[in-house]
Coordinates of C-alpha atoms and ligand atoms in Angstrom, one line a residue:
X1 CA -9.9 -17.6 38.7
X2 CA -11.6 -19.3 35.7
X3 CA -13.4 -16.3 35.3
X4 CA -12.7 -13.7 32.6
X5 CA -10.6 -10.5 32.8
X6 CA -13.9 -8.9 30.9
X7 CA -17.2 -9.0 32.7
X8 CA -20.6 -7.9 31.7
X9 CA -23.7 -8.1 34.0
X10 CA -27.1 -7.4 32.4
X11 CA -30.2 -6.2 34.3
X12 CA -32.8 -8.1 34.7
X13 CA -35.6 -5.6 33.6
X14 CA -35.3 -2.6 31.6
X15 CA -37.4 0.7 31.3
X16 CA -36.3 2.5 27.7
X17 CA -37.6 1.0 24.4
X18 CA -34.3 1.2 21.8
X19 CA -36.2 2.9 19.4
X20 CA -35.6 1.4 15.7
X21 CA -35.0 4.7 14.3
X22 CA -31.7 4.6 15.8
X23 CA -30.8 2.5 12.8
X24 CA -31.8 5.1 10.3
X25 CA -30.3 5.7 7.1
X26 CA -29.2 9.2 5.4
X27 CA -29.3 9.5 1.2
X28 CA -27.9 13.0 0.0
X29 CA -27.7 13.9 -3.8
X30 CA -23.8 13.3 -3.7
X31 CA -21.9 11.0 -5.4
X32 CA -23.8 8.2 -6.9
X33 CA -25.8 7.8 -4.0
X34 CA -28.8 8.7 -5.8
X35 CA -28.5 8.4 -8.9
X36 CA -27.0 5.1 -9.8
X37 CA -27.4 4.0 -6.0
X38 CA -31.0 4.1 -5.1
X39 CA -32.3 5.3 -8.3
X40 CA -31.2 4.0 -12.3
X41 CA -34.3 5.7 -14.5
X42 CA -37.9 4.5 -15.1
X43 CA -36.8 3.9 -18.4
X44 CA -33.7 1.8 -17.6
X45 CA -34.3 -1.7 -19.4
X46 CA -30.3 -3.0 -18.0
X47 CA -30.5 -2.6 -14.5
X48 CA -34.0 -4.4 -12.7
X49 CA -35.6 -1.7 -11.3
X50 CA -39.3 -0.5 -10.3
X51 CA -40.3 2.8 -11.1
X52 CA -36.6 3.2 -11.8
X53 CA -35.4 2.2 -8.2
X54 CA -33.5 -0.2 -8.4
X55 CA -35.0 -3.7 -7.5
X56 CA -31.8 -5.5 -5.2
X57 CA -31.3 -2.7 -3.3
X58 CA -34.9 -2.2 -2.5
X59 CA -34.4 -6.0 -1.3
X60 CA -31.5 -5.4 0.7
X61 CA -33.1 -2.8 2.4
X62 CA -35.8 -4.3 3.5
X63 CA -34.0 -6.9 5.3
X64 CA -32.5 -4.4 7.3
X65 CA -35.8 -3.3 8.1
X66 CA -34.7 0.2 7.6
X67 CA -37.0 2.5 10.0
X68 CA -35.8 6.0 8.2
X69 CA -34.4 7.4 5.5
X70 CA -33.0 10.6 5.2
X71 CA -32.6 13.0 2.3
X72 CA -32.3 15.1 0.3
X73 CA -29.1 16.3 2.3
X74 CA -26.3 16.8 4.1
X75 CA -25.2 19.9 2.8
X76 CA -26.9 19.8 -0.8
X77 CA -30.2 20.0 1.7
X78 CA -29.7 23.9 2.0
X79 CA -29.2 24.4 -2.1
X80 CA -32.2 22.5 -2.7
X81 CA -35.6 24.1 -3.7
X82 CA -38.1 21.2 -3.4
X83 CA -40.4 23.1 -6.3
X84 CA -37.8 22.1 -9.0
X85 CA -38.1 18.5 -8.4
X86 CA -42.0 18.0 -8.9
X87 CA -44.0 18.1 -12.1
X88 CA -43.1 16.9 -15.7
X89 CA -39.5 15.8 -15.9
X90 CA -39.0 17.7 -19.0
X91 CA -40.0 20.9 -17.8
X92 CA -37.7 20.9 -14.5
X93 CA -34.9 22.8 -13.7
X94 CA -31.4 21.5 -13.9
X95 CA -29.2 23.1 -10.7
X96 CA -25.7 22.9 -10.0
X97 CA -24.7 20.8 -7.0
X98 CA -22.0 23.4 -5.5
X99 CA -21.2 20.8 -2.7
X100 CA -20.3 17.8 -3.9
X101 CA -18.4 18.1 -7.2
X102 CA -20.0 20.8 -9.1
X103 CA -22.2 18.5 -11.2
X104 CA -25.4 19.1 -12.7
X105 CA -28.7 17.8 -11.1
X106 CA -31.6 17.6 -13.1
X107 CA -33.9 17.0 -10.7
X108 CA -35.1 14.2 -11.8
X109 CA -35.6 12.4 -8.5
X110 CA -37.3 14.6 -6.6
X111 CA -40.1 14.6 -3.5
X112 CA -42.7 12.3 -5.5
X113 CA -39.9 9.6 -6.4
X114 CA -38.1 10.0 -2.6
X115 CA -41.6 9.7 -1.1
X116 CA -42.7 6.8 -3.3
X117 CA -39.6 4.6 -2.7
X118 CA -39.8 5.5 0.8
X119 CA -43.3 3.8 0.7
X120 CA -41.5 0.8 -1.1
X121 CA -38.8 0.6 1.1
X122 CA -41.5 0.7 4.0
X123 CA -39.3 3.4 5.2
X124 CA -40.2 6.6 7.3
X125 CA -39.1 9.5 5.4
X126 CA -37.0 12.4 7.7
X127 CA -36.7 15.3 4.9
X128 CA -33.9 17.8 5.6
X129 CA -35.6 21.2 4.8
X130 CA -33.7 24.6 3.3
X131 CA -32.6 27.0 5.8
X132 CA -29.4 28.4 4.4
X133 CA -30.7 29.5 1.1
X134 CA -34.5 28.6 1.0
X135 CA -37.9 30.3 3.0
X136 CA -40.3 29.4 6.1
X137 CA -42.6 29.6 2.8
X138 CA -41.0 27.3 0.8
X139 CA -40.9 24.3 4.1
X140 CA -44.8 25.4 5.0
X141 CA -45.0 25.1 1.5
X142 CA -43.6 21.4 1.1
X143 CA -45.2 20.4 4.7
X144 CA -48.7 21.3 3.0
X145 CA -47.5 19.5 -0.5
X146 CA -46.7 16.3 1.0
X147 CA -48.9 15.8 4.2
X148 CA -52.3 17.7 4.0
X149 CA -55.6 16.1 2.7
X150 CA -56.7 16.5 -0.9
X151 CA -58.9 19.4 -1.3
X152 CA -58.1 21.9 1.9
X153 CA -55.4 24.1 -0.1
X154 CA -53.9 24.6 -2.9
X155 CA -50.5 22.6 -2.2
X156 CA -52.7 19.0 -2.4
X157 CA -53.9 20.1 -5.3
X158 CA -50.5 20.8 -7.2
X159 CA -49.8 17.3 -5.6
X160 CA -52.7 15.5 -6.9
X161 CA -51.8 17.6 -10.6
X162 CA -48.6 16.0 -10.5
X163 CA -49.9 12.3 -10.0
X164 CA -50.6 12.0 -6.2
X165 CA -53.9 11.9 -4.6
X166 CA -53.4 11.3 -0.9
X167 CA -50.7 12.7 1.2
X168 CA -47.8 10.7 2.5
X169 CA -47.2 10.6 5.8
X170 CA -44.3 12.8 6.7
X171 CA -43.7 13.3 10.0
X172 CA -39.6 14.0 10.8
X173 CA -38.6 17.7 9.5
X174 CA -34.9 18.6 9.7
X175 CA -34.9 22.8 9.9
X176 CA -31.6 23.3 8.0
X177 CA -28.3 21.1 7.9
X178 CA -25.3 21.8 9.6
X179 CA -26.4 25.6 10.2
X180 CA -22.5 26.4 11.9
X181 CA -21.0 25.2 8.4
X182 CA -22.5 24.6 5.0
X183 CA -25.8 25.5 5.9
X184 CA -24.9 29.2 6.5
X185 CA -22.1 29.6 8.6
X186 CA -24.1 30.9 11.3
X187 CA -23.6 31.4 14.9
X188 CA -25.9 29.4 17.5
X189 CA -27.8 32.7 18.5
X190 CA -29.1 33.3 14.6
X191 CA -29.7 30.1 14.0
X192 CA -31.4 29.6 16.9
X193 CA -33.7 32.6 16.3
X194 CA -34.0 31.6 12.7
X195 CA -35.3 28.1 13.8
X196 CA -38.0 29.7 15.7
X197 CA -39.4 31.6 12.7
X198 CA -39.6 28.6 10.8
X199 CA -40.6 25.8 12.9
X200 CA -43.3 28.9 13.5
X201 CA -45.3 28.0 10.2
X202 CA -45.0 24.7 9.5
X203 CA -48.5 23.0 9.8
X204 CA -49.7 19.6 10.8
X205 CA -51.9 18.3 8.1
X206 CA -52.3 14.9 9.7
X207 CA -55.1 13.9 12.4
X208 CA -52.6 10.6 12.9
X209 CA -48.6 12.5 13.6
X210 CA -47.7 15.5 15.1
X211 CA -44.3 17.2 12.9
X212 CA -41.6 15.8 14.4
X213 CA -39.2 19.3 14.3
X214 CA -35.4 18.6 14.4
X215 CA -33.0 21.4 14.6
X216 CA -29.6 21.6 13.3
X217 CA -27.1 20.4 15.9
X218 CA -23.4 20.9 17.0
X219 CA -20.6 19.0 15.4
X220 CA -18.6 16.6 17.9
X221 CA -18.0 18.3 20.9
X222 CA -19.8 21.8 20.3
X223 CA -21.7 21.6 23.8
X224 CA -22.2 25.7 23.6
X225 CA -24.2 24.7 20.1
X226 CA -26.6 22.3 21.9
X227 CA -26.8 24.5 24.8
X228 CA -27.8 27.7 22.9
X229 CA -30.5 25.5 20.9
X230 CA -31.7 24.5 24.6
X231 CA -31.9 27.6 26.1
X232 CA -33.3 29.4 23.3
X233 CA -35.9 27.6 21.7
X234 CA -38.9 26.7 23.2
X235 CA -39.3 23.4 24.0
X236 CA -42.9 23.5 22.3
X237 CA -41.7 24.2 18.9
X238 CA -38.3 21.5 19.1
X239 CA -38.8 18.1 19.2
X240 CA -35.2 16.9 19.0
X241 CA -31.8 18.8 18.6
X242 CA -29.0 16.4 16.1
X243 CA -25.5 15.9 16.1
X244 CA -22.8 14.6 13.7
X245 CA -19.6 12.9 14.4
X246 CA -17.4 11.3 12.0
X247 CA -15.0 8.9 12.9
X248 CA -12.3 10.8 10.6
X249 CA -8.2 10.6 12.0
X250 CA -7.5 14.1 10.1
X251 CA -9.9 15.8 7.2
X252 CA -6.2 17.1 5.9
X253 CA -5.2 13.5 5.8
X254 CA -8.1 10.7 6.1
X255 CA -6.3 8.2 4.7
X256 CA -7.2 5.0 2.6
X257 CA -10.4 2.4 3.7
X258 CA -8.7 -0.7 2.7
X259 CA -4.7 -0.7 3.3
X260 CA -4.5 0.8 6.7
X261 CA -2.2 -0.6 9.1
X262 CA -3.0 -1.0 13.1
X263 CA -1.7 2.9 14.2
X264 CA -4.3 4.4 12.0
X265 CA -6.8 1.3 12.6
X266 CA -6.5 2.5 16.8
X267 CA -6.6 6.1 15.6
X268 CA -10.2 5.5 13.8
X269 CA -11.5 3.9 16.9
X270 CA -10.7 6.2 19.2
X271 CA -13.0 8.6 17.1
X272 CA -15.4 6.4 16.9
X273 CA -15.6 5.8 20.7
X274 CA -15.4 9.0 21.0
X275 CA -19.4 8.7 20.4
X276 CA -20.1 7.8 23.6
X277 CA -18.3 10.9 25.4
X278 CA -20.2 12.9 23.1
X279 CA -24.0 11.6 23.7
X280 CA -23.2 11.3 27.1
X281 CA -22.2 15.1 27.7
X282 CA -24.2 16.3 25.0
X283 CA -27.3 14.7 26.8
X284 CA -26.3 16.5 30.5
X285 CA -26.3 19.2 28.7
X286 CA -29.6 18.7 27.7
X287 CA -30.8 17.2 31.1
X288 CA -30.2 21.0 32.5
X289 CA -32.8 22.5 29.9
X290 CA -35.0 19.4 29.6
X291 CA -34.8 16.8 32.8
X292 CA -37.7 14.8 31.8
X293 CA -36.0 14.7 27.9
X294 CA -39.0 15.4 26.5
X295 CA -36.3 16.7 23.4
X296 CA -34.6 13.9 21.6
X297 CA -31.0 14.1 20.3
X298 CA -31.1 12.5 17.1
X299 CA -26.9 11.3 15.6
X300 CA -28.3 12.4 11.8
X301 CA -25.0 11.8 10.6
X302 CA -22.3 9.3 11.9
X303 CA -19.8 6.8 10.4
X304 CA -16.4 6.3 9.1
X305 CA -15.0 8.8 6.5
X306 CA -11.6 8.1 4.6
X307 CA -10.1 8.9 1.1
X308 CA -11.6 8.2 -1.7
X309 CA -11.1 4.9 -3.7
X310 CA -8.4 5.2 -6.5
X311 CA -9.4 7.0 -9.6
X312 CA -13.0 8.2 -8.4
X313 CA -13.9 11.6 -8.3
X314 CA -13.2 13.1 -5.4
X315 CA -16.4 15.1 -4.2
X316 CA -18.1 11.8 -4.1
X317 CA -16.8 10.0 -1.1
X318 CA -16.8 7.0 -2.3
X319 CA -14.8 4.4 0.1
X320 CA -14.9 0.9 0.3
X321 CA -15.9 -0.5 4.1
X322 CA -13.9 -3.1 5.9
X323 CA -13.8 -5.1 9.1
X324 CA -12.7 -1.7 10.9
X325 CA -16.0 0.2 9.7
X326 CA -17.8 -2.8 10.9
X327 CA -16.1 -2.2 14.4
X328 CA -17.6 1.6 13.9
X329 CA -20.9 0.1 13.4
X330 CA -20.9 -2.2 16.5
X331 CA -19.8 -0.1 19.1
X332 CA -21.4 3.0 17.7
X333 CA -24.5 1.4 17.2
X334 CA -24.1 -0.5 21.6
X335 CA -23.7 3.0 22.3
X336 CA -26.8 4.5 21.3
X337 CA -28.4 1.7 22.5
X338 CA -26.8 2.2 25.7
X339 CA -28.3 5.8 25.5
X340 CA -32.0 5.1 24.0
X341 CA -33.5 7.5 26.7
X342 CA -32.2 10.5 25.0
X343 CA -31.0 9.2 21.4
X344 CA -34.0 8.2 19.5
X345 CA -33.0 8.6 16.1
X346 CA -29.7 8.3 14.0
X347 CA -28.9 8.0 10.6
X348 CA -25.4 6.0 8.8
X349 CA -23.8 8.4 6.4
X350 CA -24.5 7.0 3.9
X351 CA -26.5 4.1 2.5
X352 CA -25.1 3.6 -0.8
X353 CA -22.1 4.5 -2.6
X354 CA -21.1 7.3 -0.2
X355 CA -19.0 6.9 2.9
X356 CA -19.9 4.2 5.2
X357 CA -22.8 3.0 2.9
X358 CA -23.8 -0.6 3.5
X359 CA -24.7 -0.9 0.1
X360 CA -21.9 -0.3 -3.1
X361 CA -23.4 -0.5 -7.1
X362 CA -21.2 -0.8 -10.2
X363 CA -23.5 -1.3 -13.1
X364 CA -25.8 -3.7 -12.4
X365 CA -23.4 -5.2 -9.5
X366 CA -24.7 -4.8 -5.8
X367 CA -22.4 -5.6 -3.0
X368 CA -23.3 -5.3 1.0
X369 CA -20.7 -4.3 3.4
X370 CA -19.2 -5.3 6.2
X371 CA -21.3 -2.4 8.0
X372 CA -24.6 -4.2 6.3
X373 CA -24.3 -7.3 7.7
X374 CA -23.7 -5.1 11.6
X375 CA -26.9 -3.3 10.8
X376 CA -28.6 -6.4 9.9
X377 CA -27.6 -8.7 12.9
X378 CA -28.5 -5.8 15.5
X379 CA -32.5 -5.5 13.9
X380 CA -33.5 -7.8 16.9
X381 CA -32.4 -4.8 18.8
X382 CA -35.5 -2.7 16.8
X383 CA -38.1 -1.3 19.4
X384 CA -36.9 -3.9 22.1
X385 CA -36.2 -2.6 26.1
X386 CA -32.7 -1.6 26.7
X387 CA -31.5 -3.9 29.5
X388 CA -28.8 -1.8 30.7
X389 CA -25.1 -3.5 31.1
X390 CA -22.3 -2.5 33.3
X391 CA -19.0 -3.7 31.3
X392 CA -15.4 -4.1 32.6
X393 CA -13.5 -4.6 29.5
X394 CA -9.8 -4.8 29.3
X395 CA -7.8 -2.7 27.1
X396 CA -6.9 -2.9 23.5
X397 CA -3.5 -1.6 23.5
X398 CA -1.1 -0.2 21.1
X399 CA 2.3 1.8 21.8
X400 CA 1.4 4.2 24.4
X401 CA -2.5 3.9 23.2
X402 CA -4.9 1.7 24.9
X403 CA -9.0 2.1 24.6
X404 CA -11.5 -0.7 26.1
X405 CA -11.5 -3.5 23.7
X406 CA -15.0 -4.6 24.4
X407 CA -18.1 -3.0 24.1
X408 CA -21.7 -4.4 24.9
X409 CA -25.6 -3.9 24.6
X410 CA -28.5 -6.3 25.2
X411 CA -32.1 -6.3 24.9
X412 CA -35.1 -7.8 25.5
X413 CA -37.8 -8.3 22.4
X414 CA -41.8 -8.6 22.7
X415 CA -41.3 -12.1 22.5
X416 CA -38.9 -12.4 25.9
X417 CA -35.9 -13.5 23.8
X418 CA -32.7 -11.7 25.1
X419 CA -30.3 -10.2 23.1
X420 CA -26.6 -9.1 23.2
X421 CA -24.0 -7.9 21.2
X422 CA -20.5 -7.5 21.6
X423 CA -17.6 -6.2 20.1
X424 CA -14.0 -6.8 20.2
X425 CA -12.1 -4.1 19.0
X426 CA -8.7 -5.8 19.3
X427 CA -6.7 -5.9 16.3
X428 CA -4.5 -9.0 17.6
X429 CA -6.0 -10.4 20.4
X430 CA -9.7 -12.5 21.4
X431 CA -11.4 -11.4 24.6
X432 CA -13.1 -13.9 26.7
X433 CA -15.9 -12.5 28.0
X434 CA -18.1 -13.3 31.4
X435 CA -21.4 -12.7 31.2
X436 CA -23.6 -12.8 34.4
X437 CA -27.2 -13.7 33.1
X438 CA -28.5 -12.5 36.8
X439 CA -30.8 -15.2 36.3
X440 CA -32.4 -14.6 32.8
X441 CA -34.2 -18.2 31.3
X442 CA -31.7 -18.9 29.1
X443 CA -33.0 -22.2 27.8
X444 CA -31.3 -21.8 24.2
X445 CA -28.4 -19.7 23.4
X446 CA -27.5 -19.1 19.8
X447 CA -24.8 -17.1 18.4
X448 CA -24.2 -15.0 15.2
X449 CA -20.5 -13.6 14.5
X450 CA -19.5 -11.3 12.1
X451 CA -15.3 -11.1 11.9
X452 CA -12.9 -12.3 9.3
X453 CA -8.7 -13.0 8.7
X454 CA -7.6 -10.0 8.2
X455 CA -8.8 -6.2 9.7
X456 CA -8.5 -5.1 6.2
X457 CA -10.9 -7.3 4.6
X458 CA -13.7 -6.2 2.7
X459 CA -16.3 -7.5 -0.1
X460 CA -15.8 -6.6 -3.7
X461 CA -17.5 -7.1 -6.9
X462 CA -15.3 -9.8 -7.5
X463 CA -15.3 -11.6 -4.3
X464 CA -19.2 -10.1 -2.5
X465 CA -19.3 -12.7 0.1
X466 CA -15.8 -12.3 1.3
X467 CA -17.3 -11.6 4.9
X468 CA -20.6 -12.6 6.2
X469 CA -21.4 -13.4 9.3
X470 CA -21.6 -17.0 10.4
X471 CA -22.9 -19.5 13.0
X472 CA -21.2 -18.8 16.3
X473 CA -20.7 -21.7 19.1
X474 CA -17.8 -19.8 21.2
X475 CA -19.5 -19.8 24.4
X476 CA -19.8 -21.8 27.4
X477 CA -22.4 -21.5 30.0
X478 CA -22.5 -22.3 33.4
X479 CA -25.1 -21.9 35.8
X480 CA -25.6 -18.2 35.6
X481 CA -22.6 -17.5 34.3
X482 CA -21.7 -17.7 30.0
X483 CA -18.3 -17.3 28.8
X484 CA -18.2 -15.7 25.7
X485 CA -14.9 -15.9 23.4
X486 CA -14.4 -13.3 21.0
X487 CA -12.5 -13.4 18.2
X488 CA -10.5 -10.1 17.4
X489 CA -11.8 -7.6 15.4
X490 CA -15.2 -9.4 15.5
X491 CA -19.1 -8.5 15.9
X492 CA -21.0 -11.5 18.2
X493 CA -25.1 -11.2 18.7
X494 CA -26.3 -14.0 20.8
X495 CA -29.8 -14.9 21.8
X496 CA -31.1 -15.9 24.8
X497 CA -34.3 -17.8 25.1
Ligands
LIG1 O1 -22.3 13.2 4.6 C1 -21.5 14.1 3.9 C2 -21.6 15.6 4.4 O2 -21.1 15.6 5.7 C3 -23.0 16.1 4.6 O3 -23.5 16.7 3.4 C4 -22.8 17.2 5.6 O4 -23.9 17.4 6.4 C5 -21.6 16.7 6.4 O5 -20.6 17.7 6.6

């Protein structure tokens, strides 16, 4: 037959808004994520900045319409006592950052700068709050600090002291990070109790949000994790339950982010499809507790994680991104579309200079990743209705591995324009692709690809615009029927209108 080996068939009508927060964004004091990522110094006359954030990242940002940002960890979240970053920058406390490389923070970003650039970025701020070493005082403390009106306590009134009048609107609260590991080393039961006894004070200060309570969740394929949290908290006091997966071959032996060869390239995507095992059971799981999932599962932490670049310290995780992180990002990123009736929120670790970050700095250099221009060609996924896919994909194959080369999502925006992406995963070969449209208008169809010469490709300061994405006209339609050619190793949004 003329037809492809790959199909995809799109519904017609869909129920389940993707919610935008899916593409979320985590910032942790590690690295130079922070500090010489987001954030150069008010005083900084070098690097363009405003209110010492730096002005091109601020820009970048903004085009990826980022819904949520994340902070102030990760693990450095359950160090961090919220009180030393406010105030006079003179008179706060210097800590040392026991996680990520033993270095000293001096606090001087802290909750007023986060929640400012958060304002700039016309982001929603998620803060991760301090369970391993911190109080439910100190988080009803910082709920009070940040969200409640002038004048009803004294938390507004240290707030409006230090510079701010009216509350921000805070409305996602992590309880802890990673409670099983750096956050404790607890066992589900504790934490779970411990969960309780904070979520217990934290008070809504806002007539506008509820407190949007997220609890520390299971790492990969910790189902008991996610089953205890279910079974033990009550549903009243959890709005959503997270998760973390990284798309790591072997913590003893990551590996490098730019000269890989095709074994560890497969390896690396098997993790990272690994994703949608791990929402899908990690969701029945939840259906048991919570059939009418009313309690979110939020990815807080996902992405590719490899040695560090060459001669960089290495508690910072710093990694360059390539055509293979932005084969993470697309399937990842279909799959949690694919699941946008239970996963409502996730967050890239991280945005800049750390891990998978779509942004890298060097001095006053900015570069986007690979993984930027993914997250950037899947915003007309933001807040649109899932049209659900079914997908027969043929297999990528290597030695004795094979995994599904292609992987798909489509939407459908206010504006009744259609749209899907797809990925092909294969390292050697394009996939031709049948799409059955099942009768959607499709008066104009327009393509966007993102893919490049080699899998190893990548942007650097010398060379920024290496890979971009580009006009894409590899398709054929006919009748209800559009035949989509994908190049390997490429990213493809089209739009039907
Ligand atoms: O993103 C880096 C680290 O990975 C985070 O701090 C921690 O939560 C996870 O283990």
């Amino acid at each position: 037959s003329l037809l492809a080996q790959n199909r995809v068939s799109i519904a017609k009508t869909g129920k389940d808004t993707i919610s935008r927060q899916i593409y979320g964004h985590f910032a942790e004091h590690l690295g130079r994520c922070i500090y010489d990522g987001f954030y150069v110094g008010e005083g900084n006359k070098t690097i363009p900045n405003i209110n010492g954030v730096r002005t091109d990242v601020v820009q970048a940002l903004k085009k990826l319409k980022i819904p949520n940002l994340r902070w102030p960890g990760g693990c450095f979240a359950d160090t961090y006592h919220w009180r030393d970053g406010v105030g006079p920058k003179k008179s706060r406390p210097s800590m040392l950052n026991i996680w990520w490389g033993n270095v000293r923070e001096d606090n001087s970003f802290g909750t007023h700068e986060f929640l400012n650039m958060c304002e700039l970025l016309g982001t929603e701020p998620y803060l991760s709050a301090n369970v391993g070493s911190g109080t439910p005082q100190e988080l009803a403390d910082w709920i009070k600090y940040t969200t409640h009106p002038n004048g009803s306590s004294p938390m507004p009134e240290l707030r409006q002291q230090n510079g701010r009048t009216e509350p921000w609107n805070v409305k996602y609260w992590g309880i802890g990070n990673e409670a099983w590991g750096c956050g404790g080393n607890m066992t589900a039961d504790y934490y779970a109790n411990l969960y309780r006894q904070f979520a217990t004070f934290m008070s809504n200060g806002s007539k506008d949000y509820s407190l949007f309570r997220i609890a520390s969740g299971a790492s990969d394929g910790d189902y008991t994790w996610t089953e205890t949290l279910m079974k033990n908290i009550p549903h009243s006091l959890l709005d959503a339950v997270a998760l973390h997966h990284y798309s790591v071959i072997e913590w003893a032996k990551k590996g490098p982010s730019t000269t890989f060869d095709e074994e560890t390239y497969m390896k690396t995507m098997k993790q990272a499809l690994l994703m949608e095992e791990l929402v899908t059971k990690h969701s029945a799981v939840m259906d048991k507790y919570d059939p009418k999932k009313k309690v979110a599962l939020l990815v807080d932490e996902w992405g590719g994680w490899y040695d560090v670049e060459p001669g960089t310290n290495s508690a910072f995780l710093y990694q360059q991104n390539t055509l293979r992180d932005a084969m993470i990002a697309g399937t990842t990123l279909n799959t949690f579309n694919n699941h946008c009736d239970r996963v409502k929120m996730a967050n890239l670790a991280q945005a800049i200079n750390v891990l998978q970050a779509v942004i890298l700095t060097e001095g006053n250099k900015m570069l986007l990743t690979p993984t930027y221009h993914v997250m950037e060609m899947y915003t007309v996924h933001h807040d649109a209705t899932l049209l659900p896919v079914e997908v027969k994909s043929e297999d990528y194959k290597l030695g004795g591995d094979k995994l599904p080369a292609v992987s798909v999502s489509a939407s459908k925006d206010r504006q009744n324009r259609v749209h899907v992406s797809l990925v092909n995963i294969d390292a050697k070969k394009a996939n031709d692709v049948t799409v059955d449209l099942n009768g959607l208008p499709a008066g104009t169809i327009t393509g966007r690809v993102l893919t490049s010469t080699k899998l190893q490709d990548h942007n650097t300061f010398a060379q920024p615009n290496k890979v971009a994405p580009t006009a894409f006209s590899g398709f054929k339609r006919d009748g209800d029927k559009l035949t989509v050619s994908l190049p390997p190793f490429s990213v493809v949004v089209l739009e039907v209108k």
